Amino acid sequence: MSSHIGPCSLYSSLYVLAGIISSFVWNFAPLFFSPMCPIIDPTAPLTIKNRKVMPINIWLPINIAESPAYEIIFALESYTFSMSTLLYLSIDAFFFYLIHVISGQLKLVDASFKSLFILDERLKHEHATRLRQMSKLPDAGSLTVSKSVRLEDSLRQYRHHVLNRNLNSIVKIHATVLKVFSVIDLPKVFAELEFHVSSEI
């Protein structure tokens, strides 16, 4: 699992870092480029007052080109935009981790099935070895057929018990993975539900 989570941590960190850098550029680009790109009115006189640009263009019932309104609103927009970016990217990173954990769990289920077959072969070998050892005992001749059959049945039941116990644990892991799959699929369900509701309206 650690070999799975390691790359995921790197990818998620790079993804969030790229988003933060993009948010930083988006927030502070107006400070450097607003004198060169009139946004409010291209035909207005080329004054700095008409070229003060916000990170996100919004309408406010005040003159945002004057100080200190421009600086305050600019800082609030930058902070809000940065926090929103971090929130959305963190949710994406959470799903990255979730997908990697599910992938690791599926590999664990696969390895468990392979080990189950190996365990079955080992128990069969131990079963046969024990029967051979019992037949070589000095009083082996006194063993009746019914006792021999009972011994073989008890060994077989033990083998089935061990295999069933391991199989149950594998099934539980698989059921947990399916539950996580259903959690991941919830956004798709919500999107389809919203689409159907909007189409009916």
XYZ file of C-alpha atoms in Angstrom:
201
model
C 0.000 0.000 0.000
C 2.852 2.418 0.757
C 4.197 1.988 -2.776
C 0.727 3.016 -3.988
C 0.256 6.002 -1.690
C 3.731 7.446 -2.376
C 3.150 8.393 -6.048
C -0.374 9.541 -5.198
C 0.989 11.952 -2.597
C 3.425 13.362 -5.160
C 0.754 13.738 -7.864
C -1.699 15.351 -5.456
C 0.922 17.777 -4.153
C 1.924 18.771 -7.689
C -1.734 19.150 -8.666
C -2.538 21.399 -5.693
C 0.702 23.366 -6.171
C -0.107 23.977 -9.852
C -3.576 25.184 -8.869
C -2.193 27.534 -6.209
C 0.326 28.977 -8.682
C -2.434 29.480 -11.261
C -4.596 31.148 -8.614
C -1.706 33.410 -7.612
C -1.085 34.438 -11.236
C -4.812 35.018 -11.807
C -5.096 37.141 -8.648
C -2.095 39.377 -9.173
C -1.995 39.665 -12.966
C -4.352 42.710 -12.848
C -1.804 44.581 -10.737
C 0.807 44.252 -13.484
C -1.268 44.264 -16.676
C -4.309 46.430 -15.895
C -2.691 49.639 -17.251
C -2.426 47.891 -20.651
C -5.906 46.356 -20.941
C -8.972 48.539 -20.443
C -11.772 46.309 -19.161
C -14.499 48.659 -17.973
C -14.845 50.709 -21.170
C -12.389 50.434 -24.104
C -13.395 53.889 -25.365
C -12.810 55.606 -22.026
C -9.873 57.983 -21.578
C -6.625 56.141 -20.958
C -6.377 56.846 -17.253
C -5.362 54.518 -14.480
C -8.740 55.124 -12.836
C -10.553 53.545 -15.783
C -8.124 50.666 -15.962
C -8.159 49.305 -12.426
C -9.100 45.651 -12.859
C -10.200 43.124 -10.265
C -9.238 39.426 -10.261
C -12.943 38.688 -10.870
C -15.141 41.304 -12.528
C -18.189 41.957 -10.380
C -20.682 44.787 -10.095
C -20.739 46.738 -6.852
C -22.805 49.802 -5.937
C -19.624 51.748 -5.165
C -16.783 53.157 -7.198
C -14.167 50.422 -6.900
C -11.561 52.456 -8.794
C -10.947 54.707 -5.798
C -8.813 53.956 -2.764
C -9.220 52.329 -0.290
C -12.215 50.518 -1.817
C -10.098 49.090 -4.641
C -7.427 47.679 -2.317
C -9.931 46.241 0.172
C -12.104 44.565 -2.464
C -9.023 43.362 -4.347
C -7.671 41.719 -1.174
C -11.052 40.139 -0.377
C -11.458 38.780 -3.907
C -7.897 37.425 -3.931
C -8.380 35.708 -0.573
C -11.780 34.262 -1.541
C -10.524 33.040 -4.905
C -7.421 31.440 -3.340
C -9.448 29.675 -0.651
C -11.978 28.440 -3.222
C -9.163 27.119 -5.399
C -7.580 25.328 -2.452
C -10.939 23.840 -1.430
C -11.787 22.485 -4.884
C -8.280 21.139 -5.466
C -8.260 19.455 -2.054
C -11.504 17.654 -2.915
C -9.917 16.473 -6.172
C -6.817 15.344 -4.277
C -9.047 13.424 -1.850
C -10.554 11.508 -4.777
C -7.030 10.837 -6.101
C -6.165 9.240 -2.763
C -9.439 7.340 -2.715
C -8.830 5.886 -6.176
C -5.280 4.877 -5.246
C -6.489 3.254 -2.020
C -9.131 1.309 -3.955
C -6.515 0.223 -6.480
C -4.306 -0.980 -3.634
C -7.223 -2.827 -2.029
C -8.011 -4.577 -5.322
C -4.380 -5.663 -5.570
C -4.663 -6.911 -1.996
C -7.756 -8.944 -2.913
C -5.915 -10.382 -5.920
C -2.907 -11.303 -3.774
C -5.227 -12.809 -1.152
C -6.862 -15.061 -3.750
C -3.450 -16.215 -4.945
C -2.361 -16.906 -1.370
C -5.627 -18.804 -0.825
C -4.715 -21.279 -3.564
C -1.209 -21.605 -2.117
C -2.707 -22.215 1.338
C -5.017 -24.876 -0.109
C -2.089 -26.716 -1.668
C -0.097 -26.499 1.577
C -2.998 -27.843 3.643
C -3.503 -30.704 1.178
C 0.186 -31.545 1.443
C 0.044 -31.445 5.265
C -3.102 -33.577 5.155
C -1.418 -36.243 3.024
C 1.763 -36.100 5.129
C -0.162 -36.600 8.353
C -2.064 -39.571 6.930
C 1.224 -41.145 5.833
C 2.709 -40.580 9.289
C -0.323 -42.172 10.930
C -0.008 -45.214 8.691
C 3.644 -45.668 9.743
C 2.901 -45.770 13.484
C 3.494 -49.110 15.266
C -0.177 -49.514 16.144
C -1.370 -48.438 12.698
C -2.635 -51.949 12.048
C -5.158 -51.585 14.858
C -6.752 -48.570 13.143
C -10.082 -49.555 11.767
C -11.444 -48.256 8.507
C -13.982 -46.108 10.338
C -11.271 -44.454 12.469
C -9.183 -43.799 9.391
C -12.169 -42.263 7.628
C -12.975 -40.123 10.686
C -9.387 -38.892 10.834
C -9.412 -38.047 7.153
C -12.758 -36.266 7.545
C -11.504 -34.217 10.489
C -8.415 -33.158 8.535
C -10.583 -32.238 5.560
C -12.957 -30.259 7.774
C -10.016 -28.406 9.297
C -8.737 -27.539 5.812
C -12.180 -26.329 4.749
C -12.517 -24.281 7.948
C -9.194 -22.521 7.361
C -9.999 -21.875 3.697
C -13.503 -20.586 4.500
C -12.156 -18.256 7.158
C -9.628 -16.776 4.722
C -12.238 -16.590 1.972
C -14.620 -14.712 4.295
C -11.941 -12.128 5.041
C -11.339 -11.676 1.289
C -15.075 -11.238 0.683
C -15.248 -8.611 3.452
C -12.382 -6.677 1.876
C -14.104 -6.882 -1.504
C -17.401 -5.661 0.004
C -15.584 -2.695 1.559
C -14.035 -1.846 -1.813
C -17.486 -1.959 -3.426
C -18.827 0.429 -0.767
C -16.023 2.879 -1.511
C -16.788 2.527 -5.222
C -20.386 3.530 -4.508
C -19.134 6.604 -2.617
C -16.973 7.635 -5.564
C -19.915 7.259 -7.934
C -22.122 9.617 -5.882
C -21.094 12.802 -7.771
C -22.133 11.124 -11.015
C -25.486 10.198 -9.479
C -26.013 13.765 -8.264
C -25.064 15.173 -11.680
C -27.515 12.869 -13.452
C -30.238 13.713 -10.924
C -29.671 17.436 -11.427
C -29.785 16.971 -15.208
C -33.100 15.081 -15.019
C -34.641 17.663 -12.685
C -33.555 20.568 -14.895
C -34.841 18.826 -18.041
C -38.233 18.235 -16.407
C -38.502 21.870 -15.397
